[in-house]
JSON list of C-alpha atoms in Angstrom, two decimals:
[
{"chain": "A", "resi": 17, "resn": "MET", "atom": "CA", "xyz": [161.49, -22.40, 37.76]},
{"chain": "A", "resi": 18, "resn": "LYS", "atom": "CA", "xyz": [158.18, -24.00, 38.85]},
{"chain": "A", "resi": 19, "resn": "LYS", "atom": "CA", "xyz": [159.83, -27.48, 38.85]},
{"chain": "A", "resi": 20, "resn": "GLN", "atom": "CA", "xyz": [162.57, -26.09, 41.12]},
{"chain": "A", "resi": 21, "resn": "PHE", "atom": "CA", "xyz": [159.96, -24.74, 43.51]},
{"chain": "A", "resi": 22, "resn": "VAL", "atom": "CA", "xyz": [158.26, -28.20, 43.51]},
{"chain": "A", "resi": 23, "resn": "GLN", "atom": "CA", "xyz": [161.56, -30.03, 44.12]},
{"chain": "A", "resi": 24, "resn": "LEU", "atom": "CA", "xyz": [162.39, -27.62, 46.95]},
{"chain": "A", "resi": 25, "resn": "PHE", "atom": "CA", "xyz": [158.88, -28.14, 48.44]},
{"chain": "A", "resi": 26, "resn": "PHE", "atom": "CA", "xyz": [159.26, -31.96, 48.36]},
{"chain": "A", "resi": 27, "resn": "LEU", "atom": "CA", "xyz": [162.79, -31.84, 49.86]},
{"chain": "A", "resi": 28, "resn": "LEU", "atom": "CA", "xyz": [161.63, -29.63, 52.73]},
{"chain": "A", "resi": 29, "resn": "SER", "atom": "CA", "xyz": [158.45, -31.64, 53.34]},
{"chain": "A", "resi": 30, "resn": "ALA", "atom": "CA", "xyz": [160.36, -34.91, 53.44]},
{"chain": "A", "resi": 31, "resn": "ALA", "atom": "CA", "xyz": [162.99, -33.45, 55.82]},
{"chain": "A", "resi": 32, "resn": "TRP", "atom": "CA", "xyz": [160.26, -31.84, 58.10]},
{"chain": "A", "resi": 33, "resn": "PHE", "atom": "CA", "xyz": [157.77, -34.78, 58.26]},
{"chain": "A", "resi": 34, "resn": "GLY", "atom": "CA", "xyz": [160.58, -37.44, 58.30]},
{"chain": "A", "resi": 35, "resn": "THR", "atom": "CA", "xyz": [159.42, -39.55, 55.32]},
{"chain": "A", "resi": 36, "resn": "LYS", "atom": "CA", "xyz": [161.75, -42.20, 54.05]},
{"chain": "A", "resi": 37, "resn": "THR", "atom": "CA", "xyz": [161.74, -41.27, 50.44]},
{"chain": "A", "resi": 38, "resn": "PHE", "atom": "CA", "xyz": [162.19, -37.75, 49.09]},
{"chain": "A", "resi": 39, "resn": "SER", "atom": "CA", "xyz": [162.30, -38.08, 45.33]},
{"chain": "A", "resi": 40, "resn": "ALA", "atom": "CA", "xyz": [164.46, -40.29, 43.24]},
{"chain": "A", "resi": 41, "resn": "PRO", "atom": "CA", "xyz": [167.32, -40.89, 43.84]},
{"chain": "A", "resi": 42, "resn": "HIS", "atom": "CA", "xyz": [167.18, -39.68, 47.54]},
{"chain": "A", "resi": 43, "resn": "THR", "atom": "CA", "xyz": [166.36, -42.41, 49.89]},
{"chain": "A", "resi": 44, "resn": "VAL", "atom": "CA", "xyz": [166.82, -42.49, 53.67]},
{"chain": "A", "resi": 45, "resn": "SER", "atom": "CA", "xyz": [167.15, -45.59, 55.74]},
{"chain": "A", "resi": 46, "resn": "GLN", "atom": "CA", "xyz": [166.29, -45.59, 59.51]},
{"chain": "A", "resi": 47, "resn": "SER", "atom": "CA", "xyz": [169.84, -45.54, 60.96]},
{"chain": "A", "resi": 48, "resn": "PRO", "atom": "CA", "xyz": [170.89, -42.25, 62.56]},
{"chain": "A", "resi": 49, "resn": "SER", "atom": "CA", "xyz": [174.17, -41.94, 60.44]},
{"chain": "A", "resi": 50, "resn": "SER", "atom": "CA", "xyz": [172.38, -42.44, 57.14]},
{"chain": "A", "resi": 51, "resn": "CYS", "atom": "CA", "xyz": [169.66, -39.98, 58.27]},
{"chain": "A", "resi": 52, "resn": "ALA", "atom": "CA", "xyz": [172.36, -37.41, 59.07]},
{"chain": "A", "resi": 53, "resn": "ALA", "atom": "CA", "xyz": [173.96, -38.00, 55.68]},
{"chain": "A", "resi": 54, "resn": "ALA", "atom": "CA", "xyz": [170.61, -37.67, 53.90]},
{"chain": "A", "resi": 55, "resn": "VAL", "atom": "CA", "xyz": [169.78, -34.45, 55.67]},
{"chain": "A", "resi": 56, "resn": "HIS", "atom": "CA", "xyz": [173.18, -33.13, 54.75]},
{"chain": "A", "resi": 57, "resn": "GLN", "atom": "CA", "xyz": [172.43, -34.09, 51.09]},
{"chain": "A", "resi": 58, "resn": "ILE", "atom": "CA", "xyz": [169.08, -32.33, 51.39]},
{"chain": "A", "resi": 59, "resn": "LEU", "atom": "CA", "xyz": [170.82, -29.17, 52.49]},
{"chain": "A", "resi": 60, "resn": "VAL", "atom": "CA", "xyz": [173.31, -29.43, 49.60]},
{"chain": "A", "resi": 61, "resn": "GLU", "atom": "CA", "xyz": [170.34, -29.93, 47.14]},
{"chain": "A", "resi": 62, "resn": "ILE", "atom": "CA", "xyz": [168.52, -26.97, 48.75]},
{"chain": "A", "resi": 63, "resn": "GLU", "atom": "CA", "xyz": [171.55, -24.81, 48.24]},
{"chain": "A", "resi": 64, "resn": "LYS", "atom": "CA", "xyz": [171.77, -25.83, 44.56]},
{"chain": "A", "resi": 65, "resn": "ILE", "atom": "CA", "xyz": [168.06, -25.08, 44.03]},
{"chain": "A", "resi": 66, "resn": "LYS", "atom": "CA", "xyz": [168.31, -21.84, 45.98]},
{"chain": "A", "resi": 67, "resn": "THR", "atom": "CA", "xyz": [171.28, -20.82, 43.90]},
{"chain": "A", "resi": 68, "resn": "SER", "atom": "CA", "xyz": [169.60, -21.78, 40.71]},
{"chain": "A", "resi": 69, "resn": "LEU", "atom": "CA", "xyz": [166.39, -19.79, 41.57]},
{"chain": "A", "resi": 70, "resn": "THR", "atom": "CA", "xyz": [168.40, -16.64, 42.67]},
{"chain": "A", "resi": 71, "resn": "CYS", "atom": "CA", "xyz": [170.62, -16.80, 39.48]},
{"chain": "A", "resi": 72, "resn": "SER", "atom": "CA", "xyz": [167.65, -17.26, 37.29]},
{"chain": "A", "resi": 73, "resn": "ALA", "atom": "CA", "xyz": [166.06, -14.14, 38.85]},
{"chain": "A", "resi": 74, "resn": "GLY", "atom": "CA", "xyz": [169.29, -12.23, 37.71]},
{"chain": "A", "resi": 75, "resn": "SER", "atom": "CA", "xyz": [170.93, -11.83, 41.08]},
{"chain": "A", "resi": 76, "resn": "CYS", "atom": "CA", "xyz": [173.47, -14.52, 42.20]},
{"chain": "A", "resi": 77, "resn": "PRO", "atom": "CA", "xyz": [175.50, -13.00, 45.00]},
{"chain": "A", "resi": 78, "resn": "SER", "atom": "CA", "xyz": [178.90, -14.52, 45.78]},
{"chain": "A", "resi": 79, "resn": "ILE", "atom": "CA", "xyz": [180.76, -12.15, 47.97]},
{"chain": "A", "resi": 80, "resn": "ALA", "atom": "CA", "xyz": [184.34, -12.36, 49.12]},
{"chain": "A", "resi": 81, "resn": "LEU", "atom": "CA", "xyz": [184.92, -10.66, 52.55]},
{"chain": "A", "resi": 82, "resn": "SER", "atom": "CA", "xyz": [188.10, -9.01, 53.57]},
{"chain": "A", "resi": 83, "resn": "GLN", "atom": "CA", "xyz": [189.03, -6.94, 56.65]},
{"chain": "A", "resi": 84, "resn": "LYS", "atom": "CA", "xyz": [188.02, -3.63, 54.87]},
{"chain": "A", "resi": 85, "resn": "ASP", "atom": "CA", "xyz": [184.39, -5.04, 54.46]},
{"chain": "A", "resi": 86, "resn": "PHE", "atom": "CA", "xyz": [183.83, -4.94, 58.24]},
{"chain": "A", "resi": 87, "resn": "ASP", "atom": "CA", "xyz": [182.47, -1.66, 59.54]},
{"chain": "A", "resi": 88, "resn": "GLU", "atom": "CA", "xyz": [185.26, 0.69, 60.55]},
{"chain": "A", "resi": 89, "resn": "ASN", "atom": "CA", "xyz": [183.55, 1.80, 63.80]},
{"chain": "A", "resi": 90, "resn": "SER", "atom": "CA", "xyz": [181.67, -1.24, 65.07]},
{"chain": "A", "resi": 91, "resn": "GLY", "atom": "CA", "xyz": [183.98, -3.95, 63.58]},
{"chain": "A", "resi": 92, "resn": "ILE", "atom": "CA", "xyz": [181.00, -6.05, 62.40]},
{"chain": "A", "resi": 93, "resn": "TYR", "atom": "CA", "xyz": [179.59, -7.33, 59.02]},
{"chain": "A", "resi": 94, "resn": "VAL", "atom": "CA", "xyz": [175.94, -7.93, 58.63]},
{"chain": "A", "resi": 95, "resn": "ILE", "atom": "CA", "xyz": [174.63, -10.40, 56.01]},
{"chain": "A", "resi": 96, "resn": "GLU", "atom": "CA", "xyz": [171.15, -9.48, 54.99]},
{"chain": "A", "resi": 97, "resn": "THR", "atom": "CA", "xyz": [170.99, -11.06, 51.53]},
{"chain": "A", "resi": 98, "resn": "PRO", "atom": "CA", "xyz": [170.95, -14.81, 50.66]},
{"chain": "A", "resi": 99, "resn": "GLY", "atom": "CA", "xyz": [174.11, -15.92, 48.91]},
{"chain": "A", "resi": 100, "resn": "THR", "atom": "CA", "xyz": [177.56, -17.36, 49.29]},
{"chain": "A", "resi": 101, "resn": "TYR", "atom": "CA", "xyz": [180.13, -15.42, 51.41]},
{"chain": "A", "resi": 102, "resn": "THR", "atom": "CA", "xyz": [183.66, -16.33, 51.65]},
{"chain": "A", "resi": 103, "resn": "LEU", "atom": "CA", "xyz": [186.57, -14.97, 53.74]},
{"chain": "A", "resi": 104, "resn": "SER", "atom": "CA", "xyz": [189.45, -13.88, 51.46]},
{"chain": "A", "resi": 105, "resn": "GLU", "atom": "CA", "xyz": [191.78, -13.30, 54.55]},
{"chain": "A", "resi": 106, "resn": "ASP", "atom": "CA", "xyz": [192.01, -13.76, 58.25]},
{"chain": "A", "resi": 107, "resn": "ILE", "atom": "CA", "xyz": [189.69, -11.30, 60.11]},
{"chain": "A", "resi": 108, "resn": "GLU", "atom": "CA", "xyz": [190.38, -9.59, 63.37]},
{"chain": "A", "resi": 109, "resn": "SER", "atom": "CA", "xyz": [187.70, -7.57, 65.06]},
{"chain": "A", "resi": 110, "resn": "ASN", "atom": "CA", "xyz": [187.21, -5.43, 68.30]},
{"chain": "A", "resi": 111, "resn": "ALA", "atom": "CA", "xyz": [183.51, -5.41, 67.76]},
{"chain": "A", "resi": 112, "resn": "SER", "atom": "CA", "xyz": [181.02, -5.10, 70.46]},
{"chain": "A", "resi": 113, "resn": "GLY", "atom": "CA", "xyz": [177.41, -6.03, 70.25]},
{"chain": "A", "resi": 114, "resn": "ASP", "atom": "CA", "xyz": [175.63, -9.19, 69.01]},
{"chain": "A", "resi": 115, "resn": "GLY", "atom": "CA", "xyz": [178.43, -10.67, 67.02]},
{"chain": "A", "resi": 116, "resn": "ILE", "atom": "CA", "xyz": [181.29, -10.05, 64.61]},
{"chain": "A", "resi": 117, "resn": "ILE", "atom": "CA", "xyz": [179.28, -11.53, 61.63]},
{"chain": "A", "resi": 118, "resn": "ILE", "atom": "CA", "xyz": [175.55, -11.23, 61.98]},
{"chain": "A", "resi": 119, "resn": "ILE", "atom": "CA", "xyz": [173.59, -13.36, 59.62]},
{"chain": "A", "resi": 120, "resn": "ARG", "atom": "CA", "xyz": [169.97, -11.90, 59.30]},
{"chain": "A", "resi": 121, "resn": "SER", "atom": "CA", "xyz": [169.04, -13.64, 56.05]},
{"chain": "A", "resi": 122, "resn": "SER", "atom": "CA", "xyz": [168.10, -17.30, 55.40]},
{"chain": "A", "resi": 123, "resn": "PHE", "atom": "CA", "xyz": [169.82, -19.30, 52.70]},
{"chain": "A", "resi": 124, "resn": "VAL", "atom": "CA", "xyz": [173.45, -18.15, 53.45]},
{"chain": "A", "resi": 125, "resn": "THR", "atom": "CA", "xyz": [176.59, -20.16, 52.99]},
{"chain": "A", "resi": 126, "resn": "LEU", "atom": "CA", "xyz": [179.68, -18.78, 54.86]},
{"chain": "A", "resi": 127, "resn": "ASN", "atom": "CA", "xyz": [182.89, -20.42, 53.86]},
{"chain": "A", "resi": 128, "resn": "PHE", "atom": "CA", "xyz": [185.91, -19.34, 55.70]},
{"chain": "A", "resi": 129, "resn": "CYS", "atom": "CA", "xyz": [188.20, -20.78, 53.04]},
{"chain": "A", "resi": 130, "resn": "GLY", "atom": "CA", "xyz": [190.77, -21.87, 55.55]},
{"chain": "A", "resi": 131, "resn": "HIS", "atom": "CA", "xyz": [190.92, -18.41, 57.13]},
{"chain": "A", "resi": 132, "resn": "ARG", "atom": "CA", "xyz": [190.18, -17.36, 60.78]},
{"chain": "A", "resi": 133, "resn": "LEU", "atom": "CA", "xyz": [187.84, -15.02, 62.47]},
{"chain": "A", "resi": 134, "resn": "ARG", "atom": "CA", "xyz": [189.37, -13.59, 65.78]},
{"chain": "A", "resi": 135, "resn": "GLY", "atom": "CA", "xyz": [187.44, -11.51, 68.21]},
{"chain": "A", "resi": 136, "resn": "ASN", "atom": "CA", "xyz": [188.38, -9.59, 71.39]},
{"chain": "A", "resi": 137, "resn": "GLY", "atom": "CA", "xyz": [186.83, -12.15, 73.74]},
{"chain": "A", "resi": 138, "resn": "THR", "atom": "CA", "xyz": [183.62, -10.08, 74.56]},
{"chain": "A", "resi": 139, "resn": "ILE", "atom": "CA", "xyz": [181.08, -11.19, 71.90]},
{"chain": "A", "resi": 140, "resn": "PRO", "atom": "CA", "xyz": [180.10, -14.19, 69.68]},
{"chain": "A", "resi": 141, "resn": "ALA", "atom": "CA", "xyz": [181.95, -14.59, 66.39]},
{"chain": "A", "resi": 142, "resn": "ILE", "atom": "CA", "xyz": [178.81, -15.37, 64.48]},
{"chain": "A", "resi": 143, "resn": "PHE", "atom": "CA", "xyz": [175.27, -14.37, 65.57]},
{"chain": "A", "resi": 144, "resn": "ILE", "atom": "CA", "xyz": [172.20, -15.72, 63.92]},
{"chain": "A", "resi": 145, "resn": "PRO", "atom": "CA", "xyz": [168.92, -14.09, 65.08]},
{"chain": "A", "resi": 146, "resn": "GLU", "atom": "CA", "xyz": [165.53, -15.72, 65.46]},
{"chain": "A", "resi": 147, "resn": "ASN", "atom": "CA", "xyz": [163.74, -17.29, 62.52]},
{"chain": "A", "resi": 148, "resn": "THR", "atom": "CA", "xyz": [166.82, -17.53, 60.23]},
{"chain": "A", "resi": 149, "resn": "ARG", "atom": "CA", "xyz": [167.05, -20.79, 58.37]},
{"chain": "A", "resi": 150, "resn": "PHE", "atom": "CA", "xyz": [169.40, -22.85, 56.03]},
{"chain": "A", "resi": 151, "resn": "ILE", "atom": "CA", "xyz": [172.70, -21.50, 57.08]},
{"chain": "A", "resi": 152, "resn": "ILE", "atom": "CA", "xyz": [175.98, -23.36, 56.18]},
{"chain": "A", "resi": 153, "resn": "ILE", "atom": "CA", "xyz": [179.15, -22.26, 57.93]},
{"chain": "A", "resi": 154, "resn": "SER", "atom": "CA", "xyz": [182.38, -24.17, 57.20]},
{"chain": "A", "resi": 155, "resn": "ASN", "atom": "CA", "xyz": [186.13, -24.52, 56.66]},
{"chain": "A", "resi": 156, "resn": "GLY", "atom": "CA", "xyz": [188.07, -22.27, 59.09]},
{"chain": "A", "resi": 157, "resn": "ALA", "atom": "CA", "xyz": [188.87, -21.19, 62.51]},
{"chain": "A", "resi": 158, "resn": "ILE", "atom": "CA", "xyz": [187.03, -19.04, 65.16]},
{"chain": "A", "resi": 159, "resn": "GLU", "atom": "CA", "xyz": [189.18, -17.68, 68.05]},
{"chain": "A", "resi": 160, "resn": "ASN", "atom": "CA", "xyz": [188.86, -15.62, 71.21]},
{"chain": "A", "resi": 161, "resn": "CYS", "atom": "CA", "xyz": [184.99, -15.06, 71.38]},
{"chain": "A", "resi": 162, "resn": "THR", "atom": "CA", "xyz": [182.27, -15.83, 73.90]},
{"chain": "A", "resi": 163, "resn": "HIS", "atom": "CA", "xyz": [180.57, -18.19, 71.34]},
{"chain": "A", "resi": 164, "resn": "GLY", "atom": "CA", "xyz": [181.81, -19.49, 68.10]},
{"chain": "A", "resi": 165, "resn": "ILE", "atom": "CA", "xyz": [178.24, -19.50, 66.72]},
{"chain": "A", "resi": 166, "resn": "ARG", "atom": "CA", "xyz": [175.25, -18.33, 68.64]},
{"chain": "A", "resi": 167, "resn": "MET", "atom": "CA", "xyz": [171.86, -19.16, 67.01]},
{"chain": "A", "resi": 168, "resn": "LEU", "atom": "CA", "xyz": [168.57, -18.07, 68.66]},
{"chain": "A", "resi": 169, "resn": "SER", "atom": "CA", "xyz": [165.26, -19.77, 68.94]},
{"chain": "A", "resi": 170, "resn": "GLY", "atom": "CA", "xyz": [163.21, -20.50, 65.89]},
{"chain": "A", "resi": 171, "resn": "SER", "atom": "CA", "xyz": [166.18, -20.80, 63.70]},
{"chain": "A", "resi": 172, "resn": "GLY", "atom": "CA", "xyz": [167.15, -24.03, 62.14]},
{"chain": "A", "resi": 173, "resn": "ALA", "atom": "CA", "xyz": [168.91, -26.05, 59.54]},
{"chain": "A", "resi": 174, "resn": "LEU", "atom": "CA", "xyz": [172.44, -24.98, 60.44]},
{"chain": "A", "resi": 175, "resn": "THR", "atom": "CA", "xyz": [175.18, -27.12, 59.00]},
{"chain": "A", "resi": 176, "resn": "SER", "atom": "CA", "xyz": [178.58, -26.48, 60.53]},
{"chain": "A", "resi": 177, "resn": "SER", "atom": "CA", "xyz": [181.55, -28.39, 59.45]},
{"chain": "A", "resi": 178, "resn": "LEU", "atom": "CA", "xyz": [185.31, -28.36, 59.45]},
{"chain": "A", "resi": 179, "resn": "LEU", "atom": "CA", "xyz": [185.63, -25.49, 61.99]},
{"chain": "A", "resi": 180, "resn": "ASN", "atom": "CA", "xyz": [188.21, -25.17, 64.77]},
{"chain": "A", "resi": 181, "resn": "PHE", "atom": "CA", "xyz": [187.10, -23.28, 67.90]},
{"chain": "A", "resi": 182, "resn": "THR", "atom": "CA", "xyz": [189.95, -21.83, 70.10]},
{"chain": "A", "resi": 183, "resn": "GLN", "atom": "CA", "xyz": [189.79, -19.64, 73.20]},
{"chain": "A", "resi": 184, "resn": "ILE", "atom": "CA", "xyz": [185.96, -19.69, 73.37]},
{"chain": "A", "resi": 185, "resn": "SER", "atom": "CA", "xyz": [184.78, -18.54, 76.81]},
{"chain": "A", "resi": 186, "resn": "GLU", "atom": "CA", "xyz": [181.36, -19.84, 76.91]},
{"chain": "A", "resi": 187, "resn": "PHE", "atom": "CA", "xyz": [179.97, -22.11, 74.06]},
{"chain": "A", "resi": 188, "resn": "GLY", "atom": "CA", "xyz": [181.60, -23.24, 70.74]},
{"chain": "A", "resi": 189, "resn": "ILE", "atom": "CA", "xyz": [178.16, -23.49, 69.28]},
{"chain": "A", "resi": 190, "resn": "SER", "atom": "CA", "xyz": [174.99, -22.33, 71.10]},
{"chain": "A", "resi": 191, "resn": "LEU", "atom": "CA", "xyz": [171.71, -23.53, 69.65]},
{"chain": "A", "resi": 192, "resn": "ARG", "atom": "CA", "xyz": [169.08, -22.23, 72.00]},
{"chain": "A", "resi": 193, "resn": "GLU", "atom": "CA", "xyz": [165.80, -23.78, 70.92]},
{"chain": "A", "resi": 194, "resn": "SER", "atom": "CA", "xyz": [166.95, -24.25, 67.32]},
{"chain": "A", "resi": 195, "resn": "GLY", "atom": "CA", "xyz": [166.17, -27.29, 65.43]},
{"chain": "A", "resi": 196, "resn": "GLN", "atom": "CA", "xyz": [167.55, -29.44, 62.49]},
{"chain": "A", "resi": 197, "resn": "CYS", "atom": "CA", "xyz": [171.12, -28.42, 63.11]},
{"chain": "A", "resi": 198, "resn": "PHE", "atom": "CA", "xyz": [174.02, -30.66, 62.02]},
{"chain": "A", "resi": 199, "resn": "ILE", "atom": "CA", "xyz": [177.63, -30.23, 63.32]},
{"chain": "A", "resi": 200, "resn": "ARG", "atom": "CA", "xyz": [180.42, -32.48, 61.95]},
{"chain": "A", "resi": 201, "resn": "GLY", "atom": "CA", "xyz": [184.24, -32.28, 61.82]},
{"chain": "A", "resi": 202, "resn": "CYS", "atom": "CA", "xyz": [184.50, -29.44, 64.31]},
{"chain": "A", "resi": 203, "resn": "THR", "atom": "CA", "xyz": [187.14, -29.26, 66.99]},
{"chain": "A", "resi": 204, "resn": "PHE", "atom": "CA", "xyz": [186.75, -27.43, 70.24]},
{"chain": "A", "resi": 205, "resn": "ASN", "atom": "CA", "xyz": [189.89, -26.35, 72.13]}
]
């Protein structure tokens, strides 16, 4: 476990301070595209180390979310524990508040698994409050919300990929004062 912490420390340090070599075999050239690819690889490696550490501690959450998991009254689901969360079906919500899915924990992977999250047009689909880091959101559709993803200041290391944003009234992805965010393969209609 100590070795994994050391690996995580070096990966984070290299990403933060912009060094060209992380640890074998991770090497970054100076071109923007290879830097983006390297950072994505760092996030993948961090996810592997994080999962390994969590699992070795005896708790490796992997949670499939369905419509019944969303609060009956508020229509929201709050993620407060690191782990992997997947949508097992399309989700529709008449939620009011900060977002339909609120991610309050760092080290969260949210995979839509090809499903869609549809709101009522009055709130963000996914809300990530301040000082939340290392969030990966991918593989689905977000519809009829004010924001697809709204991330507040102090948060960072968001990777968003293969998402389709439709009927978004304000911003597909809002990253107010957030750093180290990578968006690829997303469509905004």
